[in-house]
mmCIF file of C-alpha atoms in Angstrom:
data_model
loop_
_atom_site.group_PDB
_atom_site.id
_atom_site.type_symbol
_atom_site.label_atom_id
_atom_site.label_comp_id
_atom_site.label_asym_id
_atom_site.label_seq_id
_atom_site.Cartn_x
_atom_site.Cartn_y
_atom_site.Cartn_z
ATOM 1 C CA MET A 18 0.000 0.000 0.000
ATOM 2 C CA ALA A 19 1.069 3.573 -0.536
ATOM 3 C CA SER A 20 3.166 5.049 2.239
ATOM 4 C CA ASP A 21 0.653 7.862 2.867
ATOM 5 C CA LEU A 22 -2.068 5.239 3.399
ATOM 6 C CA SER A 23 0.213 3.280 5.723
ATOM 7 C CA ALA A 24 0.860 6.480 7.662
ATOM 8 C CA VAL A 25 -2.873 7.102 8.093
ATOM 9 C CA MET A 26 -3.390 3.527 9.266
ATOM 10 C CA GLN A 27 -0.626 4.078 11.837
ATOM 11 C CA GLN A 28 -2.262 7.359 12.924
ATOM 12 C CA ASP A 29 -5.542 5.467 13.289
ATOM 13 C CA HIS A 30 -3.879 2.941 15.588
ATOM 14 C CA GLU A 31 -2.329 5.722 17.659
ATOM 15 C CA ALA A 32 -5.688 7.525 17.823
ATOM 16 C CA LEU A 33 -7.279 4.370 19.209
ATOM 17 C CA GLY A 34 -4.748 4.451 22.030
ATOM 18 C CA SER A 35 -6.025 7.919 22.957
ATOM 19 C CA PHE A 36 -9.631 6.888 22.424
ATOM 20 C CA VAL A 37 -9.532 4.133 25.069
ATOM 21 C CA LYS A 38 -8.230 6.739 27.504
ATOM 22 C CA GLY A 39 -11.305 8.882 26.847
ATOM 23 C CA ASP A 40 -9.921 11.266 24.201
ATOM 24 C CA PRO A 41 -11.844 11.162 20.887
ATOM 25 C CA GLU A 42 -10.081 14.107 19.213
ATOM 26 C CA PRO A 43 -7.270 12.250 17.371
ATOM 27 C CA LYS A 44 -9.802 9.721 16.031
ATOM 28 C CA LYS A 45 -12.236 12.452 14.966
ATOM 29 C CA LYS A 46 -9.530 14.115 12.849
ATOM 30 C CA LEU A 47 -9.218 10.970 10.715
ATOM 31 C CA TYR A 48 -12.900 10.667 9.762
ATOM 32 C CA SER A 49 -14.529 11.750 6.542
ATOM 33 C CA ARG A 50 -16.907 14.680 6.846
ATOM 34 C CA ARG A 51 -19.055 13.402 3.971
ATOM 35 C CA ASP A 52 -22.712 12.466 4.411
ATOM 36 C CA ASP A 53 -22.138 8.829 3.406
ATOM 37 C CA ALA A 54 -19.475 8.132 6.056
ATOM 38 C CA THR A 55 -20.573 5.547 8.632
ATOM 39 C CA LEU A 56 -19.602 4.183 12.020
ATOM 40 C CA ALA A 57 -20.971 1.065 13.691
ATOM 41 C CA ASN A 58 -19.559 0.330 17.129
ATOM 42 C CA PRO A 59 -20.731 -2.061 19.850
ATOM 43 C CA LEU A 60 -21.905 0.785 22.109
ATOM 44 C CA GLY A 61 -24.832 2.060 20.066
ATOM 45 C CA PRO A 62 -26.722 2.158 16.796
ATOM 46 C CA PRO A 63 -24.947 2.829 13.489
ATOM 47 C CA ALA A 64 -24.100 6.462 12.763
ATOM 48 C CA ARG A 65 -24.223 8.065 9.315
ATOM 49 C CA GLY A 66 -22.779 11.443 8.395
ATOM 50 C CA TRP A 67 -20.277 13.528 10.302
ATOM 51 C CA ARG A 68 -22.698 14.945 12.897
ATOM 52 C CA GLN A 69 -23.820 11.464 14.046
ATOM 53 C CA ILE A 70 -20.288 10.051 13.851
ATOM 54 C CA GLU A 71 -18.927 12.875 15.989
ATOM 55 C CA GLN A 72 -21.660 12.331 18.612
ATOM 56 C CA THR A 73 -21.068 8.566 18.598
ATOM 57 C CA LEU A 74 -17.309 8.980 19.031
ATOM 58 C CA GLU A 75 -17.758 11.463 21.861
ATOM 59 C CA HIS A 76 -20.273 9.233 23.641
ATOM 60 C CA ALA A 77 -18.167 6.077 23.311
ATOM 61 C CA SER A 78 -14.967 7.775 24.464
ATOM 62 C CA SER A 79 -16.774 9.360 27.418
ATOM 63 C CA ILE A 80 -17.490 5.936 28.911
ATOM 64 C CA LEU A 81 -13.988 4.523 28.411
ATOM 65 C CA HIS A 82 -11.315 5.178 31.039
ATOM 66 C CA ASP A 83 -7.760 4.194 31.919
ATOM 67 C CA GLY A 84 -7.326 2.306 28.648
ATOM 68 C CA GLU A 85 -4.214 0.750 27.258
ATOM 69 C CA LEU A 86 -3.805 -0.397 23.691
ATOM 70 C CA LEU A 87 -2.308 -3.885 23.594
ATOM 71 C CA GLY A 88 -2.092 -4.476 19.865
ATOM 72 C CA PHE A 89 -3.605 -5.371 16.527
ATOM 73 C CA ASP A 90 -3.815 -8.635 14.637
ATOM 74 C CA ARG A 91 -4.150 -7.830 10.931
ATOM 75 C CA ILE A 92 -6.440 -10.355 9.268
ATOM 76 C CA SER A 93 -6.607 -8.789 5.811
ATOM 77 C CA GLU A 94 -5.941 -5.583 3.907
ATOM 78 C CA GLY A 95 -6.339 -4.261 0.433
ATOM 79 C CA ALA A 96 -6.289 -1.107 -1.651
ATOM 80 C CA SER A 97 -7.428 -0.151 -5.125
ATOM 81 C CA GLY A 98 -7.653 3.373 -6.462
ATOM 82 C CA ASP A 99 -9.195 5.664 -3.862
ATOM 83 C CA LEU A 100 -10.453 2.914 -1.516
ATOM 84 C CA ALA A 101 -8.632 0.736 0.984
ATOM 85 C CA TYR A 102 -9.603 -1.490 3.882
ATOM 86 C CA ILE A 103 -8.165 -3.337 6.850
ATOM 87 C CA VAL A 104 -9.719 -6.131 8.898
ATOM 88 C CA GLU A 105 -8.175 -6.484 12.334
ATOM 89 C CA ILE A 106 -8.607 -7.794 15.829
ATOM 90 C CA GLU A 107 -7.978 -4.926 18.264
ATOM 91 C CA ARG A 108 -6.900 -5.703 21.808
ATOM 92 C CA TYR A 109 -7.143 -3.330 24.789
ATOM 93 C CA ARG A 110 -7.332 -3.146 28.507
ATOM 94 C CA VAL A 111 -9.909 -0.580 29.546
ATOM 95 C CA ARG A 112 -12.338 0.436 32.270
ATOM 96 C CA ALA A 113 -15.760 0.914 30.714
ATOM 97 C CA GLY A 114 -18.750 2.686 32.213
ATOM 98 C CA ASP A 115 -19.090 2.134 35.944
ATOM 99 C CA ALA A 116 -16.698 -0.823 36.060
ATOM 100 C CA GLU A 117 -14.363 -0.550 39.013
ATOM 101 C CA GLN A 118 -11.421 -2.272 37.384
ATOM 102 C CA VAL A 119 -9.620 -2.272 34.068
ATOM 103 C CA GLY A 120 -10.247 -5.429 32.049
ATOM 104 C CA PRO A 121 -9.551 -6.887 28.624
ATOM 105 C CA SER A 122 -11.506 -5.865 25.549
ATOM 106 C CA THR A 123 -11.198 -7.442 22.114
ATOM 107 C CA LEU A 124 -12.920 -6.147 18.990
ATOM 108 C CA ARG A 125 -13.301 -7.461 15.442
ATOM 109 C CA VAL A 126 -12.955 -4.407 13.215
ATOM 110 C CA THR A 127 -13.277 -3.515 9.553
ATOM 111 C CA THR A 128 -12.108 -0.037 8.571
ATOM 112 C CA VAL A 129 -12.591 1.415 5.101
ATOM 113 C CA PHE A 130 -10.417 4.326 4.039
ATOM 114 C CA ARG A 131 -11.203 6.631 1.143
ATOM 115 C CA ARG A 132 -8.973 9.215 -0.516
ATOM 116 C CA GLU A 133 -10.754 12.575 -0.346
ATOM 117 C CA ASP A 134 -9.153 15.678 -1.821
ATOM 118 C CA GLY A 135 -5.774 13.927 -1.788
ATOM 119 C CA GLU A 136 -5.986 12.719 1.843
ATOM 120 C CA TRP A 137 -6.975 9.330 3.219
ATOM 121 C CA LYS A 138 -9.974 9.477 5.561
ATOM 122 C CA ILE A 139 -12.001 6.844 7.386
ATOM 123 C CA ALA A 140 -15.202 6.360 5.397
ATOM 124 C CA HIS A 141 -16.513 3.444 7.443
ATOM 125 C CA ARG A 142 -15.664 1.553 10.625
ATOM 126 C CA HIS A 143 -17.498 -1.446 11.974
ATOM 127 C CA ALA A 144 -16.453 -2.923 15.315
ATOM 128 C CA ASP A 145 -18.041 -5.692 17.332
ATOM 129 C CA THR A 146 -17.122 -8.074 20.112
ATOM 130 C CA ILE A 147 -17.494 -11.275 18.086
ATOM 131 C CA VAL A 148 -14.013 -12.761 17.921
ATOM 132 C CA THR A 149 -14.846 -16.427 18.481
ATOM 133 C CA SER A 150 -17.415 -18.825 17.035
ATOM 134 C CA GLN A 151 -20.941 -18.178 18.315
ATOM 135 C CA PRO A 152 -23.976 -20.474 18.565
ATOM 136 C CA ALA A 153 -26.355 -19.997 15.645
ATOM 137 C CA GLU A 154 -29.094 -18.813 18.027
ATOM 138 C CA THR A 155 -27.116 -15.663 18.821
ATOM 139 C CA VAL A 156 -28.103 -14.167 15.448
ATOM 140 C CA MET A 157 -31.802 -14.233 16.391
ATOM 141 C CA ASP A 158 -33.573 -11.297 18.039
ATOM 142 C CA HIS A 159 -34.849 -12.067 21.512
#
């Protein structure tokens, strides 16, 4: 991948380190401001457009405390033209919400980057806690 894309991916990883300490600002700087940008995280409904993404990032970071980024396991990556993606497992230790202690957190994440006006921006991020096989019944609404 192009070095400028690799640099943005590295900035994204560094921003996540700040995010799990409660600071959303570095992550917010990396996001697209376009109306079709999306964010789906495990702490709320999907967000579309910059206004919703900004609110979602601020809410999620406000309930995370004392975090420490442990690392990333890259599953896949690709780039073509003005689009690129990474699929990773992200590993943290964090105190979430009213939890009294810091504990492990592992997320399965897909991030889509798009070149906008010559700069790579996050156009989509989906993160969830499914990192192991689940019983089929877990896909059903209860």
